[in-house]
Coordinates of C-alpha atoms in Angstrom, one line a residue:
Chain A
M1455 CA 52.9 -8.7 19.2
K1456 CA 50.3 -10.2 16.9
E1457 CA 46.6 -10.7 17.4
Y1458 CA 44.9 -13.8 16.1
P1459 CA 41.3 -14.3 15.3
W1460 CA 41.1 -17.2 17.8
G1461 CA 41.7 -14.8 20.6
M1462 CA 45.3 -15.6 21.4
T1463 CA 48.3 -13.3 21.4
S1464 CA 51.6 -14.6 20.2
L1465 CA 54.9 -13.0 21.3
A1466 CA 56.7 -15.2 18.8
P1467 CA 58.5 -13.6 15.9
S1468 CA 57.0 -14.8 12.6
S1469 CA 59.9 -17.1 11.7
A1470 CA 60.0 -19.1 14.9
S1471 CA 58.5 -19.4 18.3
S1472 CA 60.0 -17.8 21.4
T1473 CA 58.0 -19.9 23.8
A1474 CA 59.9 -23.0 22.9
L1475 CA 63.5 -22.0 23.7
H1476 CA 65.8 -24.9 24.0
Q1477 CA 67.3 -25.2 27.4
E1478 CA 69.6 -28.2 27.2
S1479 CA 68.8 -30.9 29.7
V1480 CA 66.1 -28.9 31.5
P1481 CA 63.1 -31.2 31.4
L1482 CA 59.8 -29.9 30.1
T1483 CA 57.1 -29.3 32.7
N1484 CA 53.4 -28.8 32.5
I1485 CA 54.1 -25.0 32.7
D1486 CA 56.3 -25.2 29.6
V1487 CA 53.7 -27.3 27.9
E1488 CA 51.0 -24.8 28.6
R1489 CA 53.2 -22.2 26.9
I1490 CA 53.8 -24.5 24.0
R1491 CA 50.1 -25.0 23.7
N1492 CA 49.6 -21.2 23.1
D1493 CA 51.5 -21.7 19.8
F1494 CA 48.8 -24.2 18.5
P1495 CA 45.6 -22.4 17.6
V1496 CA 43.6 -25.6 16.9
L1497 CA 44.0 -26.8 20.5
H1498 CA 42.0 -23.9 21.9
Q1499 CA 38.5 -25.0 21.1
S1500 CA 35.6 -26.8 22.5
V1501 CA 34.4 -30.2 21.2
N1502 CA 31.0 -31.4 22.3
G1503 CA 31.0 -28.8 25.1
H1504 CA 34.4 -29.8 26.5
P1505 CA 37.8 -28.4 25.9
L1506 CA 39.5 -30.4 23.1
T1507 CA 41.9 -33.1 24.4
Y1508 CA 43.8 -34.0 21.3
L1509 CA 45.4 -37.4 21.7
D1510 CA 45.7 -38.4 18.1
S1511 CA 49.1 -37.0 17.1
G1512 CA 50.2 -40.5 16.0
A1513 CA 47.7 -40.1 13.1
T1514 CA 48.4 -36.4 12.5
S1515 CA 49.9 -33.7 14.6
Q1516 CA 48.8 -30.1 14.9
N1517 CA 50.6 -27.0 13.5
P1518 CA 52.2 -24.2 15.5
I1519 CA 51.6 -20.7 14.3
S1520 CA 55.1 -20.5 12.9
V1521 CA 54.4 -23.3 10.5
L1522 CA 51.1 -21.7 9.4
E1523 CA 52.8 -18.4 8.9
A1524 CA 55.7 -20.0 7.0
E1525 CA 53.3 -21.4 4.4
Q1526 CA 51.3 -18.2 4.2
E1527 CA 54.4 -16.0 4.0
Y1528 CA 55.7 -18.2 1.1
Y1529 CA 52.4 -17.7 -0.8
E1530 CA 52.3 -14.0 0.0
Q1531 CA 55.8 -13.1 -0.9
R1532 CA 57.7 -15.8 -2.9
N1533 CA 55.4 -18.1 -4.7
A1534 CA 57.0 -19.3 -7.9
A1535 CA 58.0 -22.6 -9.6
V1536 CA 61.4 -23.8 -8.3
H1537 CA 64.3 -25.0 -10.3
R1538 CA 62.9 -23.4 -13.5
G1539 CA 62.8 -19.7 -14.4
A1540 CA 65.4 -17.0 -13.8
H1541 CA 63.2 -14.3 -12.4
T1542 CA 63.7 -13.0 -8.9
L1543 CA 60.7 -14.8 -7.3
A1544 CA 61.7 -18.1 -8.9
V1545 CA 65.3 -17.7 -7.5
E1546 CA 64.0 -16.8 -4.1
A1547 CA 61.5 -19.7 -4.1
T1548 CA 64.3 -22.1 -5.1
E1549 CA 66.5 -20.8 -2.3
V1550 CA 63.9 -21.3 0.4
F1551 CA 62.9 -24.6 -1.0
E1552 CA 66.5 -25.9 -0.9
A1553 CA 67.1 -24.3 2.5
A1554 CA 64.2 -26.3 3.8
R1555 CA 65.8 -29.4 2.5
E1556 CA 69.0 -28.6 4.4
T1557 CA 67.0 -27.9 7.6
V1558 CA 65.2 -31.2 7.4
A1559 CA 68.3 -33.1 6.4
A1560 CA 70.3 -31.7 9.3
F1561 CA 67.4 -32.6 11.7
V1562 CA 67.8 -36.3 10.9
G1563 CA 71.6 -36.3 10.5
A1564 CA 71.6 -36.4 6.7
Q1565 CA 73.2 -34.4 3.9
A1566 CA 70.8 -32.3 1.9
D1567 CA 71.2 -34.4 -1.3
E1568 CA 70.1 -37.5 0.6
I1569 CA 66.6 -36.1 1.3
V1570 CA 64.1 -36.6 -1.5
W1571 CA 60.8 -34.8 -1.1
T1572 CA 57.7 -36.9 -1.4
S1573 CA 54.0 -36.3 -0.6
N1574 CA 54.2 -38.5 2.5
A1575 CA 56.0 -41.6 3.9
T1576 CA 53.7 -43.9 1.9
E1577 CA 54.9 -42.3 -1.3
A1578 CA 58.5 -42.4 -0.1
I1579 CA 58.3 -46.2 0.3
N1580 CA 56.4 -46.6 -3.0
L1581 CA 59.2 -44.5 -4.7
L1582 CA 61.7 -47.1 -3.4
T1583 CA 59.7 -50.1 -4.5
Y1584 CA 59.0 -48.7 -8.0
S1585 CA 62.6 -47.7 -8.4
F1586 CA 63.6 -51.2 -7.5
S1587 CA 61.0 -52.6 -9.8
N1588 CA 62.4 -50.5 -12.6
A1589 CA 65.9 -51.7 -11.7
S1590 CA 64.6 -55.3 -11.9
L1591 CA 63.4 -54.6 -15.4
G1592 CA 67.0 -53.6 -16.3
L1593 CA 66.5 -49.8 -16.2
G1594 CA 69.3 -47.8 -14.7
G1595 CA 72.0 -50.0 -16.1
L1596 CA 74.9 -51.5 -14.1
A1597 CA 74.6 -49.0 -11.3
A1598 CA 71.0 -50.1 -10.6
R1599 CA 71.8 -53.9 -10.6
Q1600 CA 72.2 -54.0 -6.8
F1601 CA 68.5 -53.0 -6.6
S1602 CA 67.3 -55.7 -9.0
L1603 CA 65.1 -58.4 -7.5
G1604 CA 63.9 -61.7 -8.9
T1605 CA 62.9 -65.2 -8.2
G1606 CA 64.8 -66.6 -5.2
D1607 CA 65.4 -63.2 -3.7
E1608 CA 63.8 -62.4 -0.4
I1609 CA 62.3 -59.2 1.0
V1610 CA 61.9 -59.2 4.8
V1611 CA 59.4 -57.1 6.7
T1612 CA 57.9 -57.5 10.2
E1613 CA 54.5 -58.5 11.5
M1614 CA 54.1 -55.1 13.2
E1615 CA 54.3 -52.9 10.1
H1616 CA 51.9 -50.2 9.2
H1617 CA 50.3 -51.1 5.8
A1618 CA 52.4 -48.4 4.2
N1619 CA 55.6 -50.4 5.0
L1620 CA 53.9 -53.7 4.0
I1621 CA 51.8 -53.5 0.9
P1622 CA 54.4 -51.7 -1.3
W1623 CA 56.8 -54.6 -0.5
Q1624 CA 54.0 -57.2 -1.2
Q1625 CA 53.4 -55.6 -4.5
L1626 CA 57.1 -55.4 -5.3
A1627 CA 57.4 -59.1 -4.6
L1628 CA 54.5 -59.8 -6.9
R1629 CA 56.0 -57.7 -9.7
T1630 CA 59.5 -59.2 -9.4
G1631 CA 58.9 -62.8 -8.3
A1632 CA 60.8 -62.2 -5.1
T1633 CA 59.5 -63.8 -1.9
L1634 CA 58.1 -61.7 1.0
R1635 CA 59.0 -63.0 4.5
F1636 CA 58.4 -61.5 7.9
I1637 CA 59.8 -61.4 11.3
P1638 CA 57.1 -62.5 13.7
V1639 CA 55.8 -60.5 16.7
L1640 CA 55.8 -62.0 20.2
D1641 CA 52.8 -62.0 22.6
D1642 CA 54.1 -58.8 24.3
G1643 CA 54.1 -57.0 21.0
T1644 CA 57.8 -56.9 20.5
L1645 CA 59.7 -58.5 17.6
D1646 CA 60.8 -62.1 17.9
L1647 CA 64.5 -61.4 17.5
L1648 CA 65.5 -65.0 17.8
A1649 CA 63.2 -65.8 14.8
A1650 CA 64.6 -62.7 13.0
A1651 CA 68.1 -64.3 13.0
N1652 CA 66.6 -67.2 11.0
V1653 CA 64.3 -65.2 8.8
V1654 CA 67.1 -62.9 7.6
G1655 CA 69.2 -65.2 5.6
P1656 CA 71.5 -65.6 2.6
H1657 CA 68.6 -64.8 0.2
T1658 CA 67.5 -61.7 2.0
R1659 CA 68.1 -58.7 -0.3
L1660 CA 66.3 -56.1 1.8
L1661 CA 65.0 -55.7 5.3
A1662 CA 62.3 -53.1 6.0
F1663 CA 61.0 -52.4 9.4
T1664 CA 59.5 -49.7 11.6
H1665 CA 61.6 -47.8 14.1
G1666 CA 58.6 -47.4 16.4
S1667 CA 55.3 -49.1 16.3
N1668 CA 52.2 -46.9 15.8
V1669 CA 50.1 -49.5 17.7
T1670 CA 52.2 -50.8 20.6
G1671 CA 54.6 -47.9 21.0
T1672 CA 57.5 -50.4 20.9
I1673 CA 60.9 -49.0 19.8
N1674 CA 62.7 -51.6 17.8
P1675 CA 66.4 -52.4 18.2
V1676 CA 67.7 -50.8 15.0
A1677 CA 71.3 -51.7 15.6
E1678 CA 70.6 -55.3 16.1
L1679 CA 68.4 -55.5 13.0
V1680 CA 70.9 -53.6 10.9
A1681 CA 73.6 -56.0 12.0
L1682 CA 71.5 -58.9 10.8
A1683 CA 71.0 -57.3 7.4
R1684 CA 74.7 -56.4 7.1
K1685 CA 75.8 -59.9 7.8
V1686 CA 73.9 -61.0 4.6
G1687 CA 74.5 -57.9 2.6
A1688 CA 70.9 -56.8 2.6
L1689 CA 69.7 -53.2 2.3
V1690 CA 67.9 -51.7 5.3
V1691 CA 64.7 -49.5 5.0
L1692 CA 63.5 -47.8 8.1
D1693 CA 60.0 -46.5 8.6
A1694 CA 60.7 -43.6 10.9
C1695 CA 57.2 -42.0 10.9
Q1696 CA 56.6 -42.5 14.6
T1697 CA 60.2 -41.7 15.7
V1698 CA 61.5 -38.7 13.7
P1699 CA 58.7 -36.5 15.2
H1700 CA 59.2 -37.7 18.7
L1701 CA 62.8 -38.8 19.4
P1702 CA 66.2 -37.4 18.4
V1703 CA 67.0 -39.5 15.3
D1704 CA 70.3 -39.6 13.5
L1705 CA 69.8 -41.7 10.4
K1706 CA 73.6 -41.7 9.7
A1707 CA 74.3 -43.0 13.2
L1708 CA 71.6 -45.7 12.8
D1709 CA 73.3 -46.7 9.6
V1710 CA 70.1 -47.5 7.7
D1711 CA 70.2 -47.3 3.9
F1712 CA 66.8 -45.7 3.5
A1713 CA 64.3 -44.1 5.8
A1714 CA 60.8 -42.6 5.3
F1715 CA 59.0 -40.0 7.4
S1716 CA 56.0 -37.7 7.1
G1717 CA 55.7 -34.0 7.7
H1718 CA 52.1 -33.9 9.0
K1719 CA 53.1 -36.2 12.0
M1720 CA 55.9 -33.7 13.0
L1721 CA 54.0 -30.4 13.3
G1722 CA 54.2 -29.8 9.5
P1723 CA 51.4 -29.6 6.9
T1724 CA 50.0 -32.6 5.0
G1725 CA 51.3 -33.3 1.5
I1726 CA 55.0 -33.4 2.4
G1727 CA 57.2 -36.2 3.5
A1728 CA 60.7 -37.4 2.8
L1729 CA 62.7 -40.3 1.6
Y1730 CA 66.2 -40.5 3.0
G1731 CA 68.7 -42.5 1.1
K1732 CA 72.5 -42.8 1.4
A1733 CA 73.9 -40.7 -1.4
E1734 CA 75.8 -43.5 -3.1
L1735 CA 72.6 -45.6 -3.2
L1736 CA 70.3 -42.9 -4.4
A1737 CA 72.9 -42.3 -7.2
G1738 CA 72.4 -45.8 -8.6
M1739 CA 68.6 -45.9 -8.5
P1740 CA 66.5 -45.4 -11.6
P1741 CA 63.7 -42.9 -11.2
F1742 CA 60.1 -43.7 -10.3
L1743 CA 58.0 -40.7 -11.4
T1744 CA 59.4 -39.1 -14.6
G1745 CA 58.7 -35.8 -16.4
G1746 CA 59.7 -32.3 -16.0
S1747 CA 62.5 -31.0 -13.6
M1748 CA 64.3 -34.4 -13.3
I1749 CA 66.2 -34.4 -16.6
T1750 CA 69.3 -33.0 -18.2
T1751 CA 68.8 -33.6 -22.0
V1752 CA 65.8 -35.0 -23.8
D1753 CA 65.2 -36.0 -27.3
M1754 CA 62.1 -37.8 -28.8
T1755 CA 63.3 -41.2 -27.8
H1756 CA 65.6 -40.8 -24.9
A1757 CA 66.3 -38.8 -21.7
E1758 CA 69.2 -38.3 -19.4
F1759 CA 68.4 -37.8 -15.7
L1760 CA 69.6 -35.4 -13.1
A1761 CA 71.5 -36.6 -10.0
P1762 CA 69.5 -37.2 -6.8
P1763 CA 67.5 -35.8 -5.2
Q1764 CA 66.1 -34.0 -8.3
R1765 CA 66.0 -37.3 -10.2
F1766 CA 63.2 -38.4 -7.9
E1767 CA 61.3 -35.1 -7.9
A1768 CA 59.5 -34.9 -11.2
G1769 CA 57.0 -32.1 -11.8
T1770 CA 56.2 -29.0 -9.8
Q1771 CA 57.2 -29.7 -6.2
R1772 CA 55.4 -29.3 -2.8
I1773 CA 57.2 -26.0 -2.2
S1774 CA 55.1 -24.3 0.5
Q1775 CA 54.7 -27.6 2.3
A1776 CA 58.5 -28.2 2.3
I1777 CA 59.1 -24.7 3.7
A1778 CA 56.4 -25.2 6.3
L1779 CA 58.0 -28.5 7.3
A1780 CA 61.3 -26.7 7.8
A1781 CA 59.5 -24.3 10.1
A1782 CA 58.1 -27.3 12.0
V1783 CA 61.6 -28.7 12.3
D1784 CA 62.9 -25.3 13.6
Y1785 CA 60.1 -25.4 16.2
L1786 CA 61.1 -28.9 17.3
R1787 CA 64.8 -28.2 17.3
E1788 CA 64.3 -25.0 19.4
T1789 CA 62.2 -26.9 21.9
G1790 CA 64.9 -29.7 21.9
M1791 CA 64.2 -33.2 20.7
D1792 CA 65.8 -34.6 23.9
R1793 CA 63.2 -32.7 25.9
V1794 CA 60.3 -33.7 23.7
A1795 CA 61.3 -37.3 23.9
A1796 CA 61.7 -37.2 27.7
W1797 CA 58.3 -35.5 28.1
E1798 CA 56.5 -38.0 25.9
A1799 CA 58.3 -41.0 27.6
Q1800 CA 56.9 -39.6 30.8
L1801 CA 53.4 -39.4 29.3
G1802 CA 53.7 -42.9 27.9
Q1803 CA 54.6 -44.3 31.2
R1804 CA 51.8 -42.4 32.8
L1805 CA 49.4 -43.9 30.3
V1806 CA 50.6 -47.4 30.9
T1807 CA 50.5 -46.9 34.7
G1808 CA 46.9 -45.6 34.6
L1809 CA 45.7 -48.2 32.2
A1810 CA 46.8 -51.0 34.6
E1811 CA 44.4 -49.5 37.1
I1812 CA 41.3 -50.0 34.9
D1813 CA 39.6 -53.3 34.9
G1814 CA 38.8 -54.9 31.6
V1815 CA 41.3 -52.8 29.7
R1816 CA 44.1 -54.7 27.9
L1817 CA 47.2 -52.8 26.8
L1818 CA 48.6 -53.9 23.5
G1819 CA 52.3 -54.1 23.7
P1820 CA 54.9 -53.9 26.4
G1821 CA 53.9 -52.9 29.9
L1822 CA 55.1 -50.6 32.6
G1823 CA 58.8 -49.7 32.7
V1824 CA 59.6 -50.8 29.2
E1825 CA 60.8 -48.0 26.9
R1826 CA 57.9 -46.9 24.6
L1827 CA 56.7 -44.0 22.6
G1828 CA 54.2 -41.7 24.2
L1829 CA 51.3 -43.7 22.9
A1830 CA 49.2 -46.6 24.1
A1831 CA 46.6 -48.7 22.3
V1832 CA 44.0 -50.7 24.3
D1833 CA 41.2 -53.2 23.9
V1834 CA 38.3 -52.6 26.2
A1835 CA 36.7 -56.0 26.9
G1836 CA 33.1 -56.1 25.6
V1837 CA 33.1 -52.7 24.0
H1838 CA 34.0 -52.2 20.4
A1839 CA 36.7 -49.6 19.7
H1840 CA 34.4 -47.3 17.8
D1841 CA 32.0 -47.2 20.8
V1842 CA 35.0 -46.4 23.0
G1843 CA 36.0 -43.6 20.6
Q1844 CA 32.5 -42.2 20.5
F1845 CA 32.3 -42.1 24.3
L1846 CA 35.7 -40.3 24.5
D1847 CA 34.7 -37.9 21.7
D1848 CA 31.6 -37.0 23.7
A1849 CA 34.0 -35.8 26.4
G1850 CA 36.1 -33.8 23.8
I1851 CA 38.8 -36.4 23.7
A1852 CA 40.1 -37.3 20.2
V1853 CA 41.7 -40.7 19.9
R1854 CA 42.2 -43.1 17.0
V1855 CA 40.0 -46.2 16.8
G1856 CA 40.2 -49.1 14.4
H1857 CA 43.2 -51.1 13.2
H1858 CA 45.5 -48.1 12.7
C1859 CA 46.5 -49.4 9.3
A1860 CA 48.1 -52.4 11.0
Q1861 CA 45.6 -55.3 10.5
P1862 CA 48.2 -58.1 10.7
L1863 CA 49.5 -56.8 14.1
H1864 CA 46.0 -56.6 15.5
R1865 CA 45.3 -60.1 14.3
R1866 CA 48.5 -61.3 15.9
L1867 CA 47.5 -59.7 19.2
G1868 CA 44.0 -61.3 19.0
V1869 CA 41.9 -58.2 18.4
T1870 CA 40.3 -56.7 15.3
A1871 CA 40.5 -53.1 16.5
S1872 CA 41.8 -51.0 19.3
T1873 CA 41.6 -47.5 20.8
R1874 CA 44.8 -45.5 20.7
A1875 CA 45.8 -42.4 22.6
S1876 CA 49.0 -40.8 21.2
T1877 CA 50.7 -37.8 22.7
Y1878 CA 53.0 -35.0 21.6
L1879 CA 54.9 -32.2 23.1
Y1880 CA 51.7 -30.1 23.6
N1881 CA 49.9 -32.7 25.8
T1882 CA 49.8 -32.2 29.5
T1883 CA 49.7 -34.8 32.2
D1884 CA 46.1 -33.6 33.0
E1885 CA 45.1 -34.6 29.5
V1886 CA 46.5 -38.0 30.0
D1887 CA 44.7 -38.3 33.3
L1888 CA 41.4 -37.1 31.8
F1889 CA 41.7 -39.8 29.1
L1890 CA 42.3 -42.4 31.7
A1891 CA 39.4 -41.3 34.0
T1892 CA 37.1 -41.2 31.0
L1893 CA 38.2 -44.5 29.7
A1894 CA 37.4 -46.0 33.1
E1895 CA 33.8 -44.9 32.6
V1896 CA 33.4 -46.7 29.3
A1897 CA 32.7 -50.2 30.5
P1898 CA 30.0 -49.1 33.1
F1899 CA 28.3 -46.9 30.4
F1900 CA 28.0 -49.8 28.0
G1901 CA 26.9 -52.1 30.8
V1902 CA 29.9 -54.5 30.8
N1903 CA 32.1 -55.3 33.7
G1904 CA 35.1 -53.1 34.1
G1905 CA 36.0 -49.7 35.3
V1906 CA 38.4 -48.5 38.0
K1907 CA 39.9 -51.4 40.0
R1908 CA 38.9 -51.4 43.7
Chain B
M890 CA 19.3 -37.3 28.1
S891 CA 22.8 -36.4 27.1
D892 CA 23.8 -36.6 23.4
L893 CA 25.6 -39.8 24.2
Q894 CA 22.5 -41.3 25.8
T895 CA 20.5 -40.3 22.8
L896 CA 22.9 -42.1 20.6
Y897 CA 23.3 -45.2 22.8
Q898 CA 19.7 -45.6 24.0
T899 CA 19.1 -48.5 26.5
I900 CA 17.3 -50.5 23.9
I901 CA 20.3 -50.2 21.5
L902 CA 22.8 -51.3 24.2
E903 CA 20.5 -54.2 25.2
H904 CA 20.1 -55.4 21.6
S905 CA 23.9 -55.1 21.0
K906 CA 24.3 -57.8 23.7
A907 CA 21.1 -59.8 23.0
R908 CA 21.9 -60.0 19.2
H909 CA 18.5 -61.4 18.2
G910 CA 18.8 -63.5 15.0
A911 CA 22.5 -63.9 15.3
V912 CA 23.5 -67.4 14.4
D913 CA 26.5 -69.5 13.2
L914 CA 25.4 -69.4 9.6
A915 CA 25.3 -72.8 7.9
P916 CA 26.8 -72.8 4.3
L917 CA 24.5 -70.8 2.0
T918 CA 24.1 -73.7 -0.5
D919 CA 22.7 -75.9 2.3
A920 CA 20.3 -73.2 3.4
V921 CA 19.2 -72.6 -0.2
S922 CA 18.4 -76.2 -0.8
R923 CA 16.7 -76.7 2.5
G924 CA 14.7 -73.6 1.9
A925 CA 13.7 -74.7 -1.6
A926 CA 12.4 -78.0 0.0
S927 CA 9.9 -75.9 2.0
G928 CA 9.1 -73.4 -0.7
L929 CA 11.4 -70.7 0.5
R930 CA 13.8 -68.6 -1.5
V931 CA 17.0 -68.0 0.5
A932 CA 19.7 -65.5 -0.2
E933 CA 22.3 -63.5 1.7
S934 CA 24.4 -60.4 1.5
H935 CA 27.8 -59.7 3.2
Q936 CA 28.4 -56.0 3.9
I937 CA 31.6 -54.4 5.2
N938 CA 32.0 -50.9 6.6
T939 CA 35.5 -50.2 5.3
T940 CA 36.0 -47.2 7.6
C941 CA 35.8 -49.4 10.7
G942 CA 35.8 -53.1 9.5
D943 CA 32.4 -53.9 10.9
E944 CA 30.8 -56.7 9.0
V945 CA 27.4 -58.3 8.7
T946 CA 26.2 -61.2 6.7
L947 CA 22.4 -61.2 6.6
R948 CA 20.4 -64.1 5.2
V949 CA 16.8 -63.7 4.1
S950 CA 14.2 -66.4 3.5
L951 CA 11.2 -65.4 1.4
G952 CA 8.0 -67.3 1.7
A953 CA 4.9 -67.0 -0.5
G954 CA 2.6 -65.1 1.8
A955 CA 1.7 -64.0 5.3
S956 CA 0.3 -67.4 6.1
P957 CA 2.7 -69.9 4.5
E958 CA 1.0 -72.9 6.2
T959 CA -2.2 -72.4 4.2
D960 CA -0.9 -70.8 1.0
T961 CA 0.7 -72.9 -1.7
P962 CA 4.1 -71.5 -2.6
D963 CA 4.3 -70.5 -6.2
S964 CA 8.0 -70.8 -7.0
T965 CA 7.6 -70.0 -10.7
A966 CA 6.3 -66.5 -10.2
G967 CA 8.4 -63.4 -9.3
A968 CA 8.0 -61.7 -6.0
S969 CA 4.3 -60.9 -5.6
P970 CA 3.4 -58.0 -3.3
D971 CA 2.3 -60.3 -0.5
T972 CA 5.6 -62.3 -0.5
A973 CA 6.6 -62.5 3.1
V974 CA 9.9 -62.1 4.9
S975 CA 9.7 -65.5 6.5
D976 CA 13.0 -65.5 8.3
L977 CA 16.1 -63.4 8.9
V978 CA 19.3 -64.6 10.4
W979 CA 22.7 -62.9 10.5
A980 CA 26.3 -63.2 11.6
G981 CA 28.8 -60.4 12.1
E982 CA 30.9 -58.3 14.3
G983 CA 31.3 -54.7 15.0
C984 CA 30.3 -51.8 17.1
S985 CA 27.2 -51.7 19.3
I986 CA 25.3 -49.6 16.8
S987 CA 25.8 -52.1 13.9
Q988 CA 25.2 -55.1 16.0
A989 CA 22.1 -53.7 17.7
S990 CA 20.8 -52.6 14.3
A991 CA 21.0 -56.1 12.9
S992 CA 19.3 -57.5 16.0
I993 CA 16.4 -54.9 15.8
L994 CA 16.2 -55.4 12.1
T995 CA 15.4 -59.1 12.5
D996 CA 12.8 -58.4 15.1
T997 CA 11.2 -55.6 13.1
L998 CA 11.1 -57.1 9.6
R999 CA 10.5 -60.8 10.3
G1000 CA 7.0 -61.7 9.2
L1001 CA 6.3 -58.5 7.2
S1002 CA 5.4 -58.6 3.6
V1003 CA 8.2 -57.6 1.2
T1004 CA 6.3 -54.4 0.4
E1005 CA 6.0 -53.5 4.0
A1006 CA 9.6 -54.3 4.7
R1007 CA 10.8 -52.1 1.8
A1008 CA 8.6 -49.2 3.0
L1009 CA 10.0 -49.5 6.5
L1010 CA 13.5 -49.7 5.2
E1011 CA 13.0 -46.5 3.2
N1012 CA 11.5 -44.8 6.2
F1013 CA 14.5 -45.9 8.3
R1014 CA 17.0 -44.7 5.7
E1015 CA 15.4 -41.3 5.2
M1016 CA 15.3 -40.8 9.0
L1017 CA 19.0 -41.8 9.4
R1018 CA 20.1 -39.5 6.6
S1019 CA 18.2 -36.5 7.9
R1020 CA 21.0 -35.4 10.3
G1021 CA 18.5 -35.3 13.1
K1022 CA 15.9 -33.3 11.2
I1023 CA 13.3 -36.1 10.8
E1024 CA 11.9 -37.4 14.1
P1025 CA 11.6 -41.2 13.9
D1026 CA 8.1 -42.4 13.6
E1027 CA 7.7 -45.1 16.3
E1028 CA 4.4 -46.2 14.8
I1029 CA 6.2 -47.2 11.6
L1030 CA 9.6 -48.1 12.9
G1031 CA 8.9 -49.7 16.3
D1032 CA 12.2 -50.4 18.1
A1033 CA 14.2 -49.2 15.1
A1034 CA 13.1 -45.7 16.1
A1035 CA 15.8 -45.9 18.8
F1036 CA 18.3 -45.1 16.0
G1037 CA 17.0 -41.6 15.7
G1038 CA 19.9 -40.3 17.8
V1039 CA 22.4 -41.9 15.3
S1040 CA 21.2 -39.6 12.5
R1041 CA 22.9 -36.7 14.4
Y1042 CA 26.3 -38.5 14.1
P1043 CA 27.0 -38.7 10.4
A1044 CA 30.0 -40.9 11.0
R1045 CA 27.8 -43.6 12.6
V1046 CA 25.0 -43.6 10.1
K1047 CA 26.8 -46.2 8.1
C1048 CA 27.0 -48.4 11.2
A1049 CA 23.3 -48.4 11.7
M1050 CA 22.6 -48.8 8.0
L1051 CA 25.0 -51.8 7.4
P1052 CA 22.5 -54.6 8.2
W1053 CA 19.7 -52.8 6.4
V1054 CA 21.8 -52.5 3.2
A1055 CA 22.6 -56.2 3.6
F1056 CA 18.9 -56.9 3.9
E1057 CA 18.1 -54.8 0.8
A1058 CA 20.7 -56.6 -1.3
A1059 CA 19.8 -60.1 0.0
L1060 CA 16.1 -59.3 -0.8
I1061 CA 16.9 -58.4 -4.4
E1062 CA 18.9 -61.6 -4.7
A1063 CA 16.2 -63.8 -3.2
E1064 CA 13.5 -62.2 -5.5
S1065 CA 15.6 -63.0 -8.5
Q1066 CA 15.5 -66.7 -7.8

């Protein structure tokens, strides 16, 4: 038993939590969630005189004790540069660093050598685009030719992308002369799949899209989109930032070529993310960042590069973060991703049901009964999102306000900003209900029509 | 009053809806030439709060003095101390704090001399940056004193300052003409 300064006692062993034992197919309940919450120190505090209600996990998630301890334990016992040095600490550090890669890879159905560490998903997508840029300049030789883009080639994204899966492709198109096209979004916030069949055509070299929308909570039909891409021989890049943390995801089964996800959205620390790439594809890609730890032999004019993933990991790595991310994955795996997904699906439907009861509140994206992530973004008529967020914050409720790094999608849905509540495995139904009740008070407070429907 | 009511005082909520001085701005070049015909120097500034996307375009018309009907405008001189803020109009969108601030700004500064307006702006800025330490002086600030509660919310100070920063920039621009 261990005492913590924030006044909680954890029964968990230092390596993993005992409160989140995976019981196959036994659904999570509020009682389980209360136990889970005990593993998250940050949740046990007051904000503006109210218990914190954290509904912003879509932006960044909180860390269980096991993750905090994994990072601390690394620094207390093993800190050393990995893949260089032969001393004991360096060997141990390398071992745990590579074990972390195996853990994270297995979590998404990949082989360890198909996971490249990055700082976050944004960097993962930039790594891809700059590698393809380099391939377009002729670097990487014959093997890299399949990634080379130029005039006449088309890159296809969607109108619902987070800026992280849009701007890097815009920039790649500018650098290579390729054309950027997009699959439009329908009024209900889902992709226009009929249009997609026309947008993805003979010139499409690459299709990049999000698995789940961070605004509407829509889960995109990956198989259908992959089939469109395969028909024309295009590569598929999946932004899995909102799904790997919340759903069981098997990247191999989804048959995407590349995928990106972020550690801090899945109970891990900031500063760590991953790029997944099929081994045979990574093997042909030229590096993006270059320098130490990614080479075999170097002379004054030339360098030979290591095989992936090291080829893409120049410089001293994010070692403690990778290890802590593996601890986060252990926590999620032990809880059971099927149970996490089912719980959040329930919270998502509860959100949508409750929002329909509030006058003057417009849900962005699909309505009740449609499969969605455990998040919902709304527009409150007559009240700016920042005022909504301020009102909720006053009640201790943390939500995201603004465009959530998806300006084009907001524009498409006819709003400039929205208020988003996003849940995770540590949110209770009471918290969702508190959010809904408080949201219903927003319009009356600001003197506009709205509130609970009568 | 709760903290939230201190932030969102009634006068702020009213101004966020009333939006005094908010207009569909005519093209700036038209406004400048029309102003020149009546001896006014017209300039504007567009400010964006990048953290939330709020924006305000504020247009200033400077006249020669407090009583422009009797004074002869002297367009060759720089801004003399008694140059007056003859008119203020704006367009923009954003949260209630930024929109109310623009509305109250136009009510508060219109008709003041440039010197008075600058002094008031500085007083307003100092109060907002004080994190609640400086009590707003209603004698000086008038309705703008209602933003005193904002200074305790550092994340919202920018919202309240946005139109005032636009005013400051537009003023410099108008004076340089």
